[in-house]
mmCIF file of C-alpha atoms and ligand atoms in Angstrom:
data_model
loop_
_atom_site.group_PDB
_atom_site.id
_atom_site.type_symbol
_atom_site.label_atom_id
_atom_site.label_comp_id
_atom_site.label_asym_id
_atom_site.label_seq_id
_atom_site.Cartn_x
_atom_site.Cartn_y
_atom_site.Cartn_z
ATOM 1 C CA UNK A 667 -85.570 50.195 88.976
ATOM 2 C CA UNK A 668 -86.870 46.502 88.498
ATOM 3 C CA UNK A 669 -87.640 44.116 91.092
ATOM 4 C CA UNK A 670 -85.204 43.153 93.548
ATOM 5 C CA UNK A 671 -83.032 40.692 92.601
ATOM 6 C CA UNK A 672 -81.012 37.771 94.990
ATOM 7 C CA UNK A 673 -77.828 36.656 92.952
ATOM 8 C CA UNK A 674 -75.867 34.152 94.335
ATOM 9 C CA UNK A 675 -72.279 33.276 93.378
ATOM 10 C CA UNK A 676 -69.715 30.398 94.267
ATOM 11 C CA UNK A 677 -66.631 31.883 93.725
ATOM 12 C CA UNK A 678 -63.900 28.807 92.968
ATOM 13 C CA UNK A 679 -63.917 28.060 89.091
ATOM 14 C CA UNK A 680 -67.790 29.942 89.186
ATOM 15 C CA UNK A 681 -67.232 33.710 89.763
ATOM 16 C CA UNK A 682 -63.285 33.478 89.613
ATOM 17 C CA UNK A 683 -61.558 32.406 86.670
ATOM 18 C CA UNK A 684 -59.231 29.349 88.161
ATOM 19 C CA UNK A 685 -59.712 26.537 86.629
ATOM 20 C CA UNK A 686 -58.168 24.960 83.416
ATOM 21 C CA UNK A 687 -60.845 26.362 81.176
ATOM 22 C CA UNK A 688 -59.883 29.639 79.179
ATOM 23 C CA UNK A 689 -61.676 32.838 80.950
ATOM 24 C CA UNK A 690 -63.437 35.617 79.168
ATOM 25 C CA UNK A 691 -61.661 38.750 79.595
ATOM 26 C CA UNK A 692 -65.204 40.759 78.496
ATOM 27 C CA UNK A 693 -67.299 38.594 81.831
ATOM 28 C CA UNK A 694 -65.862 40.051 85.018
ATOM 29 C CA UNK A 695 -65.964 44.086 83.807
ATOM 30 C CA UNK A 696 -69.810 43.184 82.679
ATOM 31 C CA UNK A 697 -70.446 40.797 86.168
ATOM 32 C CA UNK A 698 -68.906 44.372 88.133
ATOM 33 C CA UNK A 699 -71.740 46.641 85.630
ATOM 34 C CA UNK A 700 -74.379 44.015 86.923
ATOM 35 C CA UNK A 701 -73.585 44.209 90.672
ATOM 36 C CA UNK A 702 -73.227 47.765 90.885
ATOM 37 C CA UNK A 703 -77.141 48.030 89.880
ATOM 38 C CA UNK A 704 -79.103 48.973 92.603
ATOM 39 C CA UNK A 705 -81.485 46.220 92.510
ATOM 40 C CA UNK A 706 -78.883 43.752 92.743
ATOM 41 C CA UNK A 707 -78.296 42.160 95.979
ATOM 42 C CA UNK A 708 -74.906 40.374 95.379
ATOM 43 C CA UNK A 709 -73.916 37.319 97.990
ATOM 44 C CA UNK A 710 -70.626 35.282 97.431
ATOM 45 C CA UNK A 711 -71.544 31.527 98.406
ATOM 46 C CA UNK A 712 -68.468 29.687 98.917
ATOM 47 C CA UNK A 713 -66.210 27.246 101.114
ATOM 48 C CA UNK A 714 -63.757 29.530 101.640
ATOM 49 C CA UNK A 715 -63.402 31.603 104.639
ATOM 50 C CA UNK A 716 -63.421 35.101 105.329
ATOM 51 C CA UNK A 717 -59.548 35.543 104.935
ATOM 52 C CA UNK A 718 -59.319 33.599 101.551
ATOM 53 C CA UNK A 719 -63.030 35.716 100.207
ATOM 54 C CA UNK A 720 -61.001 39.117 101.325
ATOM 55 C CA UNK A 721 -58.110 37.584 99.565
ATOM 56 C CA UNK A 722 -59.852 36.487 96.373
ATOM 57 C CA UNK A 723 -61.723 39.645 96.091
ATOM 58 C CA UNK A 724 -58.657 41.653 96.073
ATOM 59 C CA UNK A 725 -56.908 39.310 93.565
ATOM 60 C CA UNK A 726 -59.465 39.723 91.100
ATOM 61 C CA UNK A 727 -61.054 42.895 92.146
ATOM 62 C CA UNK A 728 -64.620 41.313 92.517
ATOM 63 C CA UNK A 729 -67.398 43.821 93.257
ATOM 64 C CA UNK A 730 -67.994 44.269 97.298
ATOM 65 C CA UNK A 731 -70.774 41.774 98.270
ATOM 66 C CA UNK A 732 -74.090 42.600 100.155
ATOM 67 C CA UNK A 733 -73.301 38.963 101.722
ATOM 68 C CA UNK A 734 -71.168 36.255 102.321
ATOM 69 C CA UNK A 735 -71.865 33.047 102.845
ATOM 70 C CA UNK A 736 -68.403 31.231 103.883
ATOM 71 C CA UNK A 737 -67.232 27.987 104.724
ATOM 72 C CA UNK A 738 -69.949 26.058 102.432
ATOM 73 C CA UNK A 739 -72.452 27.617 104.396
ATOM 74 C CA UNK A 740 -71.458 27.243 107.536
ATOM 75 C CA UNK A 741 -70.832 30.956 108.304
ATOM 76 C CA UNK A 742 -73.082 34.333 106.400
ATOM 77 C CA UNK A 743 -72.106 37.534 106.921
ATOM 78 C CA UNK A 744 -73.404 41.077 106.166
ATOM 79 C CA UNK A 745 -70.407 43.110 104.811
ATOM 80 C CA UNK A 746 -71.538 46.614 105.196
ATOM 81 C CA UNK A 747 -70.416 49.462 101.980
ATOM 82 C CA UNK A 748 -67.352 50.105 104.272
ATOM 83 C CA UNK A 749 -66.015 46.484 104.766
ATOM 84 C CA UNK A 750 -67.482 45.908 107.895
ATOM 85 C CA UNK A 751 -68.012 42.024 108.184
ATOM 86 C CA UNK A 752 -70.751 41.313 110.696
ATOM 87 C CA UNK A 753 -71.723 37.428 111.732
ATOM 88 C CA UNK A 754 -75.239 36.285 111.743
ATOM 89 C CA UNK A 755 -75.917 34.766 115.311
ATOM 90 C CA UNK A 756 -78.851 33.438 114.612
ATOM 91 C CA UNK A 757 -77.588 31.220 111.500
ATOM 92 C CA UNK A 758 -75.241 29.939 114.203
ATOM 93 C CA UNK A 759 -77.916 29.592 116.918
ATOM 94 C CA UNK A 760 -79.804 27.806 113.890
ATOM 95 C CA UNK A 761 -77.325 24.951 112.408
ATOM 96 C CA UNK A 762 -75.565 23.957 116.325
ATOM 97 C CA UNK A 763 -78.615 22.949 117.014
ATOM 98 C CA UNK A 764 -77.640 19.758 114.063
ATOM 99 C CA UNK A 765 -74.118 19.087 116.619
ATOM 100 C CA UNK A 766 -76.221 18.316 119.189
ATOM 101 C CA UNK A 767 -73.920 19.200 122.038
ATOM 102 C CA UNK A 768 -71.165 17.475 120.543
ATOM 103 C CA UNK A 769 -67.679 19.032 119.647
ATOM 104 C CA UNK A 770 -66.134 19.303 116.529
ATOM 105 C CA UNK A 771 -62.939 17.096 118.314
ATOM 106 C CA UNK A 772 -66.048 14.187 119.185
ATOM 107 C CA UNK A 773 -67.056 14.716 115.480
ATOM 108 C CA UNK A 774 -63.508 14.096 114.353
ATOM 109 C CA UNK A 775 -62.743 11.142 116.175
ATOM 110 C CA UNK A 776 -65.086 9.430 115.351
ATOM 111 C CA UNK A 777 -63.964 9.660 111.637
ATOM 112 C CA UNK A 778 -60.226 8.899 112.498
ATOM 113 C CA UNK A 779 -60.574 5.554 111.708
ATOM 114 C CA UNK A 780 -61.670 5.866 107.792
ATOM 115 C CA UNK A 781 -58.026 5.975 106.721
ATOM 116 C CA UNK A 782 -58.494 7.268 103.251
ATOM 117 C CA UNK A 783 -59.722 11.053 104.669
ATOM 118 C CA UNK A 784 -56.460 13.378 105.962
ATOM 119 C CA UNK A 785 -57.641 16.019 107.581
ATOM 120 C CA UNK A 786 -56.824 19.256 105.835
ATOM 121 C CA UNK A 787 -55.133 22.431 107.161
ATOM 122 C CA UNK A 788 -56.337 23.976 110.503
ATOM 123 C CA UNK A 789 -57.388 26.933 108.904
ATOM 124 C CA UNK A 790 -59.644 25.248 106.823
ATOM 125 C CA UNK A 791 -61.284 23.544 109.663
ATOM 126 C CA UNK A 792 -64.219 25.836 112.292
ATOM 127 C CA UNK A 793 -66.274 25.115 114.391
ATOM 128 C CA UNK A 794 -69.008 23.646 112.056
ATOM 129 C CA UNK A 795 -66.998 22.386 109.387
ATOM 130 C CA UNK A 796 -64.628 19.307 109.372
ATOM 131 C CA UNK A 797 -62.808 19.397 106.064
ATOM 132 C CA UNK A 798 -60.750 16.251 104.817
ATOM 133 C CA UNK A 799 -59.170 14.975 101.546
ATOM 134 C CA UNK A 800 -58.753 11.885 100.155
ATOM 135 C CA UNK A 801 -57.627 10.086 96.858
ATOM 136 C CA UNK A 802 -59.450 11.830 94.020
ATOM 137 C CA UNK A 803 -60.443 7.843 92.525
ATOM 138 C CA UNK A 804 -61.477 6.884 95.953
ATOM 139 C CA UNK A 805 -64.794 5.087 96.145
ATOM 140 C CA UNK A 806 -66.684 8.296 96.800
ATOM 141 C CA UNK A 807 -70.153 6.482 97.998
ATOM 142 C CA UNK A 808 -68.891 3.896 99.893
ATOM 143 C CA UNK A 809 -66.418 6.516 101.879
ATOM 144 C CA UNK A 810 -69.141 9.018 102.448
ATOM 145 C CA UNK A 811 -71.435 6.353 103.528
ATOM 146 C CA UNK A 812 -69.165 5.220 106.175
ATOM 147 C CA UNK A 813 -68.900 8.252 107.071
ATOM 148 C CA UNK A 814 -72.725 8.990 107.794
ATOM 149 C CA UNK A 815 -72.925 5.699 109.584
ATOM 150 C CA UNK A 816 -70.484 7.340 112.256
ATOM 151 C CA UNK A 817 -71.738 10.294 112.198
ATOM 152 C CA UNK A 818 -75.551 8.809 112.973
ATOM 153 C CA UNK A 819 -73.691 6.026 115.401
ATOM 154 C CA UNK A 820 -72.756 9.289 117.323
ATOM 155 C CA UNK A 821 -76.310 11.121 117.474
ATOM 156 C CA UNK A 822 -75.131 14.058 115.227
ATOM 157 C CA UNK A 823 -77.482 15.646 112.383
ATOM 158 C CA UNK A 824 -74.681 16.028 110.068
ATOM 159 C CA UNK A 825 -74.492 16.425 105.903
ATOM 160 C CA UNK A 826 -71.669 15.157 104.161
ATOM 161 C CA UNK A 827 -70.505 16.563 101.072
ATOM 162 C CA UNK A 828 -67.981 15.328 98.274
ATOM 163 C CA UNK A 829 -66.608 17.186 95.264
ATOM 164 C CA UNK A 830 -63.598 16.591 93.282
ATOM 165 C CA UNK A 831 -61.110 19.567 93.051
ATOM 166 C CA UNK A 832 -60.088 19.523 89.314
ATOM 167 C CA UNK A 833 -57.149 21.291 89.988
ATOM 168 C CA UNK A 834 -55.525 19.053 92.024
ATOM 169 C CA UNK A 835 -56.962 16.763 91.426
ATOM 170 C CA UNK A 836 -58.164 15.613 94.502
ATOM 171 C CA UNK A 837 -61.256 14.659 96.611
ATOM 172 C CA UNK A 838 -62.452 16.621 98.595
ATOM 173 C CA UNK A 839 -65.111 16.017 101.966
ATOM 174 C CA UNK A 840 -67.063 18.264 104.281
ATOM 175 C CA UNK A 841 -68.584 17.213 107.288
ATOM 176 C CA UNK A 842 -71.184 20.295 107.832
ATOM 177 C CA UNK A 843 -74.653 20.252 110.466
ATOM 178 C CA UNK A 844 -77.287 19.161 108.269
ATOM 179 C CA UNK A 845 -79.129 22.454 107.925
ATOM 180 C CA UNK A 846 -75.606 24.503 106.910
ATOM 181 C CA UNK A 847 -75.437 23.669 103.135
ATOM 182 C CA UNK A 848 -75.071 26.495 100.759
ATOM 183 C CA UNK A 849 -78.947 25.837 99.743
ATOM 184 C CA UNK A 850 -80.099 25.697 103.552
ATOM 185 C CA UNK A 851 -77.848 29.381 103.742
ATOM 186 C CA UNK A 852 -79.360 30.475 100.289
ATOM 187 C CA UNK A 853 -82.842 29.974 101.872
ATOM 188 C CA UNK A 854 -82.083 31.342 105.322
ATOM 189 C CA UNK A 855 -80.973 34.003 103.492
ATOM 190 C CA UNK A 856 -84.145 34.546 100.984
ATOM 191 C CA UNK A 857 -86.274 34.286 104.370
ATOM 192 C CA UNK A 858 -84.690 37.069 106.210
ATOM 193 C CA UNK A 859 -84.415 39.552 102.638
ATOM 194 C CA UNK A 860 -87.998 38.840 101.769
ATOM 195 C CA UNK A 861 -86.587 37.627 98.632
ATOM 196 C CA UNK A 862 -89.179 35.063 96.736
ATOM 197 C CA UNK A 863 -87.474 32.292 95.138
ATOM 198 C CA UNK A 864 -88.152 33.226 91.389
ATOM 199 C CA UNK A 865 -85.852 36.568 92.280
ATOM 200 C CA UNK A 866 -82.754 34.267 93.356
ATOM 201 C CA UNK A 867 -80.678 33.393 91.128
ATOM 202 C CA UNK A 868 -77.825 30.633 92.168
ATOM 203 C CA UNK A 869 -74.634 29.956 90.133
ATOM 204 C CA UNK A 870 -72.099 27.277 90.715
ATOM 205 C CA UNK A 871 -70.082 24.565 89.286
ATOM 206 C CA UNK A 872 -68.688 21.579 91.254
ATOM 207 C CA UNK A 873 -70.430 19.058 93.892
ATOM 208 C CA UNK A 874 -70.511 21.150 96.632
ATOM 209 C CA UNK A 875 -73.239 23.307 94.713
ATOM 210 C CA UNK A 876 -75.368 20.079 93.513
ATOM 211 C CA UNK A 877 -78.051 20.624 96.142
ATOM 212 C CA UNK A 878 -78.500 24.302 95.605
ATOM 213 C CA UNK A 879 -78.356 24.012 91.678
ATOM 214 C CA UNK A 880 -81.264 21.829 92.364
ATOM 215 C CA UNK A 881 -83.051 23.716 94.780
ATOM 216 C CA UNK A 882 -86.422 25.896 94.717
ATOM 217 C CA UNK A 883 -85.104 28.706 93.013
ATOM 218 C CA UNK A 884 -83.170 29.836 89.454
ATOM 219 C CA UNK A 885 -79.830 28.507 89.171
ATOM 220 C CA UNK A 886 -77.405 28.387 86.427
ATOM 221 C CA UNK A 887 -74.211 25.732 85.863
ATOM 222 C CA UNK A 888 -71.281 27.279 84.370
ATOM 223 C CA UNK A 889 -69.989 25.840 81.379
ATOM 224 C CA UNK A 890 -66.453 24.993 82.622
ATOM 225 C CA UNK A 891 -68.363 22.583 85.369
ATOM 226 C CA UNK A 892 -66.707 18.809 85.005
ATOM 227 C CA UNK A 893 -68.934 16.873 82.915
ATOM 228 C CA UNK A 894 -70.161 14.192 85.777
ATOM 229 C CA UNK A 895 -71.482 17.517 87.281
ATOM 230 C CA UNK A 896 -73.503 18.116 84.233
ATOM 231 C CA UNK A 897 -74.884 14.843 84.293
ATOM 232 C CA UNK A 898 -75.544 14.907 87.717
ATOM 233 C CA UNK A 899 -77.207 18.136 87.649
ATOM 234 C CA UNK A 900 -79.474 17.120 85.210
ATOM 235 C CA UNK A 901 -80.047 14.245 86.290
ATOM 236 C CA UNK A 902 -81.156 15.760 90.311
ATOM 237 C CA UNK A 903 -83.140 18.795 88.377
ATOM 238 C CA UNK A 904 -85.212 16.582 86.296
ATOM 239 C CA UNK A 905 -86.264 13.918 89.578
ATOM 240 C CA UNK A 906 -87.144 17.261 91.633
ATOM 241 C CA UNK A 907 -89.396 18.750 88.630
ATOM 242 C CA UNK A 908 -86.889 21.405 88.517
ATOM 243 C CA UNK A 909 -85.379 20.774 84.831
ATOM 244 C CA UNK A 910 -87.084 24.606 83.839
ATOM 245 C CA UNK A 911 -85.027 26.191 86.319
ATOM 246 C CA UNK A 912 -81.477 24.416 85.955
ATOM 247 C CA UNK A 913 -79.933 26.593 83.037
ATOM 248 C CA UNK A 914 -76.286 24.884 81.644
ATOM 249 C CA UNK A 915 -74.425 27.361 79.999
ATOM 250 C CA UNK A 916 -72.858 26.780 76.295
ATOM 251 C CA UNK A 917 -71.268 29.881 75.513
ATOM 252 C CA UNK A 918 -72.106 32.418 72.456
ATOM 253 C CA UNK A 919 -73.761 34.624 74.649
ATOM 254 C CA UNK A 920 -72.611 38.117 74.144
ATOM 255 C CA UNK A 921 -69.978 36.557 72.058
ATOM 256 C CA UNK A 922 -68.464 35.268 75.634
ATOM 257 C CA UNK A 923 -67.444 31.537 76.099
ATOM 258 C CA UNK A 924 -69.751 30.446 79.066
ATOM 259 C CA UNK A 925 -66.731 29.963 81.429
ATOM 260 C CA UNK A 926 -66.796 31.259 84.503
ATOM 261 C CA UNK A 927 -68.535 34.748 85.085
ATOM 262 C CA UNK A 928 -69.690 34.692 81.343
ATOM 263 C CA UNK A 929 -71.398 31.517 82.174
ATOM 264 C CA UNK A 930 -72.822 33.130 85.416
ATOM 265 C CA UNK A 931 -73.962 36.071 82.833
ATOM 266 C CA UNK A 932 -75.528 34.110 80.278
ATOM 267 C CA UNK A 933 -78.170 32.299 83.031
ATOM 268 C CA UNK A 934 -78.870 36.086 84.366
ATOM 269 C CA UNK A 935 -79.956 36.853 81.163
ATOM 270 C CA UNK A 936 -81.924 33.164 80.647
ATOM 271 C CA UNK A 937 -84.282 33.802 83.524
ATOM 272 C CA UNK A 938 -84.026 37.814 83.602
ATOM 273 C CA UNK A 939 -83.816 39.184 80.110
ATOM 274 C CA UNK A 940 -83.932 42.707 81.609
ATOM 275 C CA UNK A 941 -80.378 42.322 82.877
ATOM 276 C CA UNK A 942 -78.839 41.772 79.682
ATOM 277 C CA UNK A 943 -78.896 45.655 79.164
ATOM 278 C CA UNK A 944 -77.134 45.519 82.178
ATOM 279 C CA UNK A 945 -73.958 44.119 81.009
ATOM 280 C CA UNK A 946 -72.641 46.977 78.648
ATOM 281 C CA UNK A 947 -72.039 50.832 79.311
HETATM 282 MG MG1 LIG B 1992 -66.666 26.120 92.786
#
């Protein structure tokens, strides 16, 4: 057995086929090969919750994760071989500290006024994550700058985070404590494992994964990811130093077309050629 080895996954349009973009019907039976190796730690990193993970998972019969970070980060949880989905209290303990004593109701009024954000579903919403939408060709900076004026007027550490749903389309905000970004989880997560950074290895595709496709460890942009993305991507990776570890995947490797889990695939195999024997029986 090789080193231990971190990978983490967004699931929307990353891991699960979704989008517009054609999937690869060879990627998820080879991404299911990879995470059944034993020195594959395997944690979904996604703004779902629990529900809609259990829910994907069974739609597409994704392998059972070692991990789960939900709600962008807000929430990680160690699901046990059986299904047993166990919080971490002291991620919790860690990011309220960013609310300062305030409530998620404070949080929201104090956003009520910026009339182009509709709060979503209630389902969507917890207890460290406001979620809104708004006009997908809404001014995104000016919107999420208003927003962080609020948010500072009120005393609360607080990140705001806007991505563009393709499918919709339609624009999407979080309101999330400052620390509870997928890359703040990703780390918290490498800290507690004893995982060093060059044995993560991060895979996403939309805005909400900009920071942690940037961040201080491997990460790989699928190739279905919306072209301002890519630029953007770049563009963060090369003004942190980090261009050598931002892999974009093109497709053509293994013959597979880069979307989705192939994509996911092809930067395993970029930073850890080992795992390409992985892939096939
Ligand atoms: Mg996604």
């Amino acid at each position: 057995m090789s080193l231990p080895l971190l990978l983490c996954c967004d699931l929307d349009r990353t891991l699960l086929p979704n989008g517009p973009q054609p999937d690869d019907p060879a990627a998820l039976p080879r991404f299911r090969r990879v995470a059944a190796r034993p020195e594959v730690s395997l944690a979904y990193v996604t703004g779902r919750s629990r529900a809609l993970v259990e829910r994907a998972m069974a739609r597409w019969s994704l392998p059972p994760p070692d991990v789960v970070v939900a709600d962008v980060g807000t929430t990680i949880y160690d699901v046990g071989p059986r299904g047993l989905w166990r919080a971490w209290e002291d991620w919790r303990a860690e990011i309220a500290r960013d609310w300062r004593g305030r409530t998620p109701a404070e949080i929201a009024a104090a956003l009520a006024g910026l009339a182009a954000l509709t709060p979503q579903a209630e389902d969507r919403q917890g207890p460290f994550k406001l979620c809104y939408t708004a006009p997908p060709d809404a001014d995104a900076a000016a919107l999420t700058a208003a927003a962080r004026a609020r948010l500072d007027a009120l005393g609360v550490s607080a990140e705001v985070v806007w991505s563009i749903d393709e499918t919709g389309p339609i624009g999407l905000m979080d309101v999330l404590p400052a620390r509870a970004t997928k890359q703040g989880a990703v780390e918290f997560l490498m800290r507690k494992r004893g995982v060093p950074p060059q044995r993560v290895l991060f895979a996403g595709d939309s805005g909400n994964d900009l920071a942690a496709l940037t961040g201080p460890f491997p990460a790989v942009l699928v190739a279905n990811a919306a072209e301002t993305v890519r630029a953007e991507a770049r563009r963060l990776a090369h003004a942190a130093g980090k261009s050598d570890i931002l892999y974009m995947a093109r497709g053509d490797f293994l013959g597979m077309n880069g979307n989705y889990a192939a994509g996911i695939l092809e930067g395993l195999a970029h930073f850890f050629p080992e795992s390409a024997a992985w892939m096939d029986p």
